[in-house]
Short mmCIF file of C-alpha atoms in Angstrom, two decimals:
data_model
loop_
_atom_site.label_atom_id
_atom_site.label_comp_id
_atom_site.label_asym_id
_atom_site.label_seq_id
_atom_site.Cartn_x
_atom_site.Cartn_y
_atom_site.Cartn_z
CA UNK O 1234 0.00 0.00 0.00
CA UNK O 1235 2.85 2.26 0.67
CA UNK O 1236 4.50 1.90 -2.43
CA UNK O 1237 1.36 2.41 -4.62
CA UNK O 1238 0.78 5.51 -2.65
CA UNK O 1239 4.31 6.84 -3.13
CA UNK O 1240 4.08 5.65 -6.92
CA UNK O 1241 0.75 8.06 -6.98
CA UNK O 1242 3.04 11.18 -4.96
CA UNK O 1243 5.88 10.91 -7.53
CA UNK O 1244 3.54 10.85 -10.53
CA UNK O 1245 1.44 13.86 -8.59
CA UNK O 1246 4.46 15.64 -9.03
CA UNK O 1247 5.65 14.87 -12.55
CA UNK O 1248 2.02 16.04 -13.74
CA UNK O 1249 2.24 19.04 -12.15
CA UNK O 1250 5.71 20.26 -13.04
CA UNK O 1251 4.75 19.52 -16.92
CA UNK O 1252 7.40 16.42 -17.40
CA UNK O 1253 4.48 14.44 -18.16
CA UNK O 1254 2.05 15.89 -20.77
CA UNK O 1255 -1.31 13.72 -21.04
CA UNK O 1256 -3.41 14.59 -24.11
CA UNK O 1257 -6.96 13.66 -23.19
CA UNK O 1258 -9.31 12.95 -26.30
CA UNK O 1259 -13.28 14.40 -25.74
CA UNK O 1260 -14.95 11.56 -24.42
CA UNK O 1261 -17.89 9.67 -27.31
CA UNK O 1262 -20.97 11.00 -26.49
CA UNK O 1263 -19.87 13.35 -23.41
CA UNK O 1264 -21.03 17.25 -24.11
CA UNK O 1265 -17.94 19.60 -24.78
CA UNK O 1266 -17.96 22.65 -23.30
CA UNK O 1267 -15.75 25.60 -24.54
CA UNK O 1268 -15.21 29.03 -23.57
CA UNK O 1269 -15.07 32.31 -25.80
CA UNK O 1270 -13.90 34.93 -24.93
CA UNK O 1271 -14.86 38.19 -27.20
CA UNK O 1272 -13.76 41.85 -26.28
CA UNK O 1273 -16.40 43.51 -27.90
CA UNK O 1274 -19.17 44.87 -25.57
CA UNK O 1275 -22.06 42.40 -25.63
CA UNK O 1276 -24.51 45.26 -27.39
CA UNK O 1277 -21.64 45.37 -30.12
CA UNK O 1278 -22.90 43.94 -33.49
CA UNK O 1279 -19.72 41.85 -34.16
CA UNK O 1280 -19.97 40.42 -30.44
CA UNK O 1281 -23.60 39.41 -31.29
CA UNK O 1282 -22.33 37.66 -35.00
CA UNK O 1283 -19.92 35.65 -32.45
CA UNK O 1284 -22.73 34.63 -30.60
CA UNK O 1285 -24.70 33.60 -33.48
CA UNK O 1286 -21.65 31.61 -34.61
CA UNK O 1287 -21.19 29.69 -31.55
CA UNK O 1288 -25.17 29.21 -31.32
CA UNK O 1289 -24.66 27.70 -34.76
CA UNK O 1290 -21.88 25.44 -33.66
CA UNK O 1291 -24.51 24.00 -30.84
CA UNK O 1292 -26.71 23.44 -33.40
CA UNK O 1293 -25.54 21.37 -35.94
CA UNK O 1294 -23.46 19.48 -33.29
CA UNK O 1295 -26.98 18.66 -31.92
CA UNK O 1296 -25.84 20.00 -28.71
CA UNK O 1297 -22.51 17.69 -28.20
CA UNK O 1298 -20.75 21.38 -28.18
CA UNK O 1299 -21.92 23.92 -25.25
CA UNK O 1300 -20.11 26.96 -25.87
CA UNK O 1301 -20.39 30.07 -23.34
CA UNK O 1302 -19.33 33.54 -24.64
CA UNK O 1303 -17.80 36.35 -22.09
CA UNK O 1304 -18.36 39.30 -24.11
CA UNK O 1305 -17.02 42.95 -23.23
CA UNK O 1306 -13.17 41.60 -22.62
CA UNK O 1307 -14.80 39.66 -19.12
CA UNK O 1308 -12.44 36.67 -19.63
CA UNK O 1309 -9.52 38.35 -21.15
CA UNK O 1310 -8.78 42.00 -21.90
CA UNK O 1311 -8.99 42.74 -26.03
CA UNK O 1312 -4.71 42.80 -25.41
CA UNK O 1313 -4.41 39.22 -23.39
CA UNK O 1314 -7.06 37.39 -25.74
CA UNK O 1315 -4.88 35.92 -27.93
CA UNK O 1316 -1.98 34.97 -25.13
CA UNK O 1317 -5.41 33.79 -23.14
CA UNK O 1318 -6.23 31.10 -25.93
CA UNK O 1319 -2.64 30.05 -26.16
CA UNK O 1320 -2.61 29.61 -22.66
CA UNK O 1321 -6.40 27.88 -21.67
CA UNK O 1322 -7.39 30.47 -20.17
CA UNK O 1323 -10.29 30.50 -23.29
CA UNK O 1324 -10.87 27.89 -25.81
CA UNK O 1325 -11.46 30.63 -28.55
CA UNK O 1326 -11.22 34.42 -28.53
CA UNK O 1327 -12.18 36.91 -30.73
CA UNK O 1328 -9.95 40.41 -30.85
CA UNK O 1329 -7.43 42.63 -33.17
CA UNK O 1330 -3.98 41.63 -34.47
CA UNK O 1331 -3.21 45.09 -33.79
CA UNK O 1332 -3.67 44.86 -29.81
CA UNK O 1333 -0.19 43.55 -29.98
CA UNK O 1334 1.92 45.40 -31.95
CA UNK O 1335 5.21 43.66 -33.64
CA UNK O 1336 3.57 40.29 -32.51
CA UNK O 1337 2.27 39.50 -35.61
CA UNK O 1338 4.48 40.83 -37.90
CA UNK O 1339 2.78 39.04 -41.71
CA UNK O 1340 -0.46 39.93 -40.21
CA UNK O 1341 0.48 43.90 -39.98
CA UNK O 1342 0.18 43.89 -43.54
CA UNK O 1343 -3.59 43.57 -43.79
CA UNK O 1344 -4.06 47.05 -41.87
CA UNK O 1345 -2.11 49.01 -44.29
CA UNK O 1346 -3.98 51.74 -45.87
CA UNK O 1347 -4.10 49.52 -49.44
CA UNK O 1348 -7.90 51.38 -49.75
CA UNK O 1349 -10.47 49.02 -48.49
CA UNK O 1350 -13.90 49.63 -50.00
CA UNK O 1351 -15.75 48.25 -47.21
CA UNK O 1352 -15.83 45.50 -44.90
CA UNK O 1353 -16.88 42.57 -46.64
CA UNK O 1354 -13.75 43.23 -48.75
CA UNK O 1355 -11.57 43.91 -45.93
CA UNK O 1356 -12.67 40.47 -44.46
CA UNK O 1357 -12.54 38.68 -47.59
CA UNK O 1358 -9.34 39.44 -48.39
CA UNK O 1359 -7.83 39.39 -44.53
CA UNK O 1360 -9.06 35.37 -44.46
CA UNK O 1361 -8.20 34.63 -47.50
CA UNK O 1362 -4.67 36.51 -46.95
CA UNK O 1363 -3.90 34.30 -43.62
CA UNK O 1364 -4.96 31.06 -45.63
CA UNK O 1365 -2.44 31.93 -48.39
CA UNK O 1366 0.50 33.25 -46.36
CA UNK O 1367 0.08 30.91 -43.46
CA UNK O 1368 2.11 32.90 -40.97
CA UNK O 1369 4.51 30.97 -38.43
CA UNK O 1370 3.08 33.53 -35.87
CA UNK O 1371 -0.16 32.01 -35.96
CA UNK O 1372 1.07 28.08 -35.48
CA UNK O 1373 0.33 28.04 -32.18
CA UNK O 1374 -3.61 28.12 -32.29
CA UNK O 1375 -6.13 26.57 -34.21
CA UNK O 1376 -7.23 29.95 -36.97
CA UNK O 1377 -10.96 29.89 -37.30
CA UNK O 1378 -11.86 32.61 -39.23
CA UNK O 1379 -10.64 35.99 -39.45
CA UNK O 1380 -12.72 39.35 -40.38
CA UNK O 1381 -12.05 43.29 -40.61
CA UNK O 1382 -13.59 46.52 -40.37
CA UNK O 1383 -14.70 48.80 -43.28
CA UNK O 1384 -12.54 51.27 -44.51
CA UNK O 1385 -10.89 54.46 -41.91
CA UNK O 1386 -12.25 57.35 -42.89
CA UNK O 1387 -11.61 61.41 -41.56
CA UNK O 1388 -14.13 62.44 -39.15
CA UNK O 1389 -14.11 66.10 -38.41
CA UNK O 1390 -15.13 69.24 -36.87
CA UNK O 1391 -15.13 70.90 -40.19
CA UNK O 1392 -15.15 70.14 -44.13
CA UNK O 1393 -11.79 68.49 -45.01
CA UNK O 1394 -11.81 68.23 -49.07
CA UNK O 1395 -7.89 68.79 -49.80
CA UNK O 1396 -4.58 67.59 -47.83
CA UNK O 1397 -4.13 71.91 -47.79
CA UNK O 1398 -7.05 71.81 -45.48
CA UNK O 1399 -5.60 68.85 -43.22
CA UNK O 1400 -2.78 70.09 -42.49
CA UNK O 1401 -1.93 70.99 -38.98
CA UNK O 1402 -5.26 69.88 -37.90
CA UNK O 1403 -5.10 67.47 -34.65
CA UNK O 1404 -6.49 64.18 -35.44
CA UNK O 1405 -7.35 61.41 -32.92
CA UNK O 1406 -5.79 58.55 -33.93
CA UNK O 1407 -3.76 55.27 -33.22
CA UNK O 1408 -1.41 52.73 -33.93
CA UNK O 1409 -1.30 52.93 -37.95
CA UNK O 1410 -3.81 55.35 -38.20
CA UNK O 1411 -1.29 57.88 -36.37
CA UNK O 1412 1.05 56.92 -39.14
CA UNK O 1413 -1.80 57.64 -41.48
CA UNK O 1414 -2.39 60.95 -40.03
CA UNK O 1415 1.24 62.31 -40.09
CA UNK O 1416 1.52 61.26 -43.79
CA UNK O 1417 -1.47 63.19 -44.64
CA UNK O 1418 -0.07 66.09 -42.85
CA UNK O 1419 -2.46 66.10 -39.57
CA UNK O 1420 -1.11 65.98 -35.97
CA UNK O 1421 -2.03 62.54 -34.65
CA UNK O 1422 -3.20 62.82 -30.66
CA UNK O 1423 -3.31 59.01 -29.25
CA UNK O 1424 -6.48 57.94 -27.20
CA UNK O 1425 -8.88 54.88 -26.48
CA UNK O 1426 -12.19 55.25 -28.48
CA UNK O 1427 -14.52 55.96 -25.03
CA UNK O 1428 -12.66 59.12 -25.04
CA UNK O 1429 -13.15 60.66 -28.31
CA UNK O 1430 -16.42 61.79 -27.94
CA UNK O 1431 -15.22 64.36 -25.27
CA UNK O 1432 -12.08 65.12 -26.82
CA UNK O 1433 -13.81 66.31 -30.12
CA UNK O 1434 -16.67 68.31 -28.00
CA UNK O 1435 -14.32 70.35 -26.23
CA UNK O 1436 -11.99 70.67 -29.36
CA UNK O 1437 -8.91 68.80 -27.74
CA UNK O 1438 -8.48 67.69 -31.31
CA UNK O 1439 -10.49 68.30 -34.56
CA UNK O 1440 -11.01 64.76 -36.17
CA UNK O 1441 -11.03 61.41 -35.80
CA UNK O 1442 -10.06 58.27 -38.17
CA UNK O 1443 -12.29 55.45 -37.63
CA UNK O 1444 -14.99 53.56 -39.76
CA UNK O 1445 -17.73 55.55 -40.10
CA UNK O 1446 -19.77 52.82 -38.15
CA UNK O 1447 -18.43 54.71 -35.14
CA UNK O 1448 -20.61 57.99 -35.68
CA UNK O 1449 -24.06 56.07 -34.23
CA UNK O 1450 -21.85 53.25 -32.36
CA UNK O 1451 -20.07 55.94 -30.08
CA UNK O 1452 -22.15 58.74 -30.75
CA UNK O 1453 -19.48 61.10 -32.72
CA UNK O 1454 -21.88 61.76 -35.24
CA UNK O 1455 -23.22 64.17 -32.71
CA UNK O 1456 -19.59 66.17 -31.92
CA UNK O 1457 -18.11 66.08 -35.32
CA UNK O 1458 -19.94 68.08 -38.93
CA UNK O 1459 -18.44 66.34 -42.00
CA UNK O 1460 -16.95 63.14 -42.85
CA UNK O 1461 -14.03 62.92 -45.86
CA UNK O 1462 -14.88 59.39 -47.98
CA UNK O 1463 -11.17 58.69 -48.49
CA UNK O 1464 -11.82 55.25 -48.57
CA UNK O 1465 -8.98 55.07 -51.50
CA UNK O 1466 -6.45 55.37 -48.39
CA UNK O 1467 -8.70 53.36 -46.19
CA UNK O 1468 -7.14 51.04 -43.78
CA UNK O 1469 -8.77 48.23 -41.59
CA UNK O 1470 -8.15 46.70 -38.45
CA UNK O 1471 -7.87 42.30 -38.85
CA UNK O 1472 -9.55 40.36 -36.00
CA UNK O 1473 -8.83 37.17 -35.41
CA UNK O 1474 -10.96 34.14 -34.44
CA UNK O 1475 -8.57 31.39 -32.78
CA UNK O 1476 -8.89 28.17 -30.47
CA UNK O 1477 -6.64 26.91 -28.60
CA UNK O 1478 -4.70 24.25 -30.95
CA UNK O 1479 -4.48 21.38 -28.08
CA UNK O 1480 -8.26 22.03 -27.60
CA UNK O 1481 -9.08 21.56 -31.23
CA UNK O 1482 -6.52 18.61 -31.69
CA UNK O 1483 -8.72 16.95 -28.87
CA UNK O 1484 -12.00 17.19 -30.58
CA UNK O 1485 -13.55 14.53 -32.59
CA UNK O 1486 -13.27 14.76 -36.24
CA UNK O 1487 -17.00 15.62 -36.94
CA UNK O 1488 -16.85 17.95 -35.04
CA UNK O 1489 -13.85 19.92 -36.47
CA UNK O 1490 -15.67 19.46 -39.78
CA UNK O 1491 -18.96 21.21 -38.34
CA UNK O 1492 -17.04 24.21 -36.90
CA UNK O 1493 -14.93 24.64 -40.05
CA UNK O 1494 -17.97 24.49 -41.94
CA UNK O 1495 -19.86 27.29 -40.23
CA UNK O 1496 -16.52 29.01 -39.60
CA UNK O 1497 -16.12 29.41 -43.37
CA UNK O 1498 -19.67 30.34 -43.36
CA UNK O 1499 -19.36 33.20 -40.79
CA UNK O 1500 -16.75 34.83 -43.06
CA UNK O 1501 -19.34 36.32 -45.17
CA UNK O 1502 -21.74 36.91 -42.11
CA UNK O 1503 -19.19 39.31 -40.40
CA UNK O 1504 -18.48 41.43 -43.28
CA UNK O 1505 -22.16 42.09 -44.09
CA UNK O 1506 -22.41 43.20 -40.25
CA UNK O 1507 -19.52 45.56 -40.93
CA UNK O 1508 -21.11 47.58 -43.99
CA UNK O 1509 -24.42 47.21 -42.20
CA UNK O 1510 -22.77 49.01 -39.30
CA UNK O 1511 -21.31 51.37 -41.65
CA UNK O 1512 -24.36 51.99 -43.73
CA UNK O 1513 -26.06 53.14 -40.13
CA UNK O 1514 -23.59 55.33 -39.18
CA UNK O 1515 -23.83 56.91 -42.51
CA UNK O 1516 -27.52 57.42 -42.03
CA UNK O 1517 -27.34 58.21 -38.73
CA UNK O 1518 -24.80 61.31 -39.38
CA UNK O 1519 -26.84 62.17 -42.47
CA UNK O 1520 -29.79 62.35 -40.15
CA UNK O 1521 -27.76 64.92 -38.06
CA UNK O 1522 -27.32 67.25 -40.80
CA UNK O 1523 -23.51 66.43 -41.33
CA UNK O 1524 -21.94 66.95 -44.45
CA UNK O 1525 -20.32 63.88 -46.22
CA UNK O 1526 -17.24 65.15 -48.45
CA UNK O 1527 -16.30 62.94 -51.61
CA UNK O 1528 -12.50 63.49 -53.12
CA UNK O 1529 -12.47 64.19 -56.36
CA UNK O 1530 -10.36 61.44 -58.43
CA UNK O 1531 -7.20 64.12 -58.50
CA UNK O 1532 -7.36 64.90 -54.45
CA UNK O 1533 -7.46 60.37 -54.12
CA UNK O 1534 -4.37 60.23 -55.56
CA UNK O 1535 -3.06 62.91 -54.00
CA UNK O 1536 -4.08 61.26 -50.87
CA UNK O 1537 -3.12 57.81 -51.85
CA UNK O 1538 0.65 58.99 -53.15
CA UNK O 1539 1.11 60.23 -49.34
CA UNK O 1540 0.06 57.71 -47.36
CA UNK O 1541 2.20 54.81 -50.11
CA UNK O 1542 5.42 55.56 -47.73
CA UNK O 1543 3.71 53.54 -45.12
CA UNK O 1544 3.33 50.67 -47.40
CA UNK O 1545 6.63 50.74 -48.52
CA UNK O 1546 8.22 51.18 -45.00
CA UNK O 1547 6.97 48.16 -44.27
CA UNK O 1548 8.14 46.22 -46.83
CA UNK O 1549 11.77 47.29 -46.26
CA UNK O 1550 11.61 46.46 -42.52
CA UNK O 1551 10.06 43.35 -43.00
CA UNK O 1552 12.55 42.11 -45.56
CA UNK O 1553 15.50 42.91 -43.66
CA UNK O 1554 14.26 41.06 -41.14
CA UNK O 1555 13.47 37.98 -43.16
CA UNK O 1556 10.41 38.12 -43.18
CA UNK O 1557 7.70 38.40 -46.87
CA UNK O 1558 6.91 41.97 -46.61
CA UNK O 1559 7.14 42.27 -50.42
CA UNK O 1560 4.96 39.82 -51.21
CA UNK O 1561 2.40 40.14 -48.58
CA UNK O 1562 1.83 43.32 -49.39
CA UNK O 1563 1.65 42.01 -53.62
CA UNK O 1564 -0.81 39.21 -52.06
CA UNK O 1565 -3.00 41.85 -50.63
CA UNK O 1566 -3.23 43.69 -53.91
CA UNK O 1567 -3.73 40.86 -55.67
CA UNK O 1568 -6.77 40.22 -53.75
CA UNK O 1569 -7.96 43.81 -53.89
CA UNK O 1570 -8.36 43.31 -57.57
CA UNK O 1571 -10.45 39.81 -57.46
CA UNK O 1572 -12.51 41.27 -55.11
CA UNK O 1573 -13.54 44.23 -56.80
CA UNK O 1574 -11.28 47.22 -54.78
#
């Protein structure tokens, strides 16, 4: 009795410090029950397309799959999702590439300001981009699906119709769009979306680049009077949708068919929610009486000519660094093209 209970002790042990790794297959006919984590607020329209995924998943697994959804970054913060489904801390997660700056290094290239139309071409082309390129970056999960916003556009206080008029002007924005700002001649001021609203009503800064989806989602449409349609710089924001890759690797096959199949499926789904998103906002700051500027094809390329340093940039730092910056940016405009841009 003593030895099989110092047998148990030592093997106790071996578990816990990781020197034995047991890979425990779901067992035939128990339910599975996974965790999402989303950081999108539970009100947010790409939080509820989540949900409807994961209700979908239930579904056609005839239950076998439970999944519950902590929405609003409850589970893991919008920054920590990814590391989170790495880790176990979720089974899936849902947030932006961007979060993490220089962690995902083939994946920056999707946000570039290549001059997304709208989302369901920004999500097209940011799956199909991580199917064809599939980065080492991404090895450790299981890559379910990725989507991306519509197009950035200028937001401002007043009319903006030539790069003359932006100049100077103090723009909120962030990460790339800051980038996008300076090389249109605007002063970029860094701050978290809840903040904007106040910043533009008490003129801390005079713009703001973010999908137009954002005028009715946060309310802007309310503190700002015109919006620029320079969607032929627009830029995007990639989101992934991950598992964790042990997770997955446990699952029956039938069920990794079913949730590839409606993964694939949900591709489509998230980009319509985008422009639908972006069609309110439009109507919502059209409704207010704000003015909606379109650049005439000279002031696009104008436009477009400035912000092509950023493009390049990246390339050249990429490359040096071994890494396909040259032709992940010549995938992305390849993809542009089939899909219309």
């Amino acid at each position: 009795m003593k030895r099989i209970i110092l047998v148990l002790v030592f093997m106790g042990f071996f578990l816990a410090s990781g020197l034995i790794v047991a890979q425990v297959p779901e067992a035939e006919g128990r339910t599975i029950n996974l965790t999402y984590s989303i950081f999108f607020p539970p009100t947010h329209d790409q939080c509820k397309a989540g949900i409807s995924w994961a209700q979908e998943v239930e579904k056609r697994t005839e239950g076998k799959v439970r999944i519950t959804v902590f929405p609003g970054g409850t589970l893991t913060k919008a920054n920590q999702c990814y590391d989170g489904v790495v880790k176990g801390i979720s089974d899936i997660g849902m947030s932006c590439f961007a979060y993490t700056r220089g962690r995902f290094p083939v994946m920056e290239a999707v946000d570039l300001p290549h001059g997304y139309p709208n989302g369901h071409t920004a999500t097209r082309v940011a799956n199909e981009f991580a199917g064809i390129m599939q980065p080492a970056e991404l090895s450790d999960v299981k890559v379910l699906y990725i989507h991306a916003h519509g197009p950035g556009l200028l937001h401002t206080k007043k009319p903006v119709r030539t790069l003359d008029e932006l100049k100077g002007m103090k723009i909120r924005s962030t990460g790339l769009s800051a980038k996008v700002t300076a090389s249109l001649g605007g002063v970029p001021v860094a701050m978290p979306q809840p903040s904007t609203y106040e910043a533009l009503q008490k003129g801390v800064v005079e713009g703001t680049f973010s999908p137009i989806e954002t005028l009715k989602g946060w309310k802007q449409g309310e503190v700002v009077k015109s919006t620029t349609d320079c969607h032929g710089i627009g830029y995007t924001t990639a989101m992934f949708v991950v598992m964790n890759r042990d997770k997955w690797n446990a699952l029956p096959q039938d069920i990794q068919n079913i949730i590839d199949e409606v993964s694939g499926e949900w591709v489509a789904v998230h980009g319509e929610v985008w422009d639908s998103s972006d069609n309110d906002g439009r109507e919502y700051t059209l409704s207010l009486g704000n003015e909606i500027v379109s650049l005439s094809t000279e002031e696009n390329e104008r436009w477009a000519a400035a912000v092509r340093p950023i493009i390049d940039e990246y390339v050249n730092l990429k490359e040096e660094k071994g890494l396909p910056g040259g032709k992940a940016v010549a995938e992305i405009e390849a993809l542009l093209k089939k899909y219309g841009k």
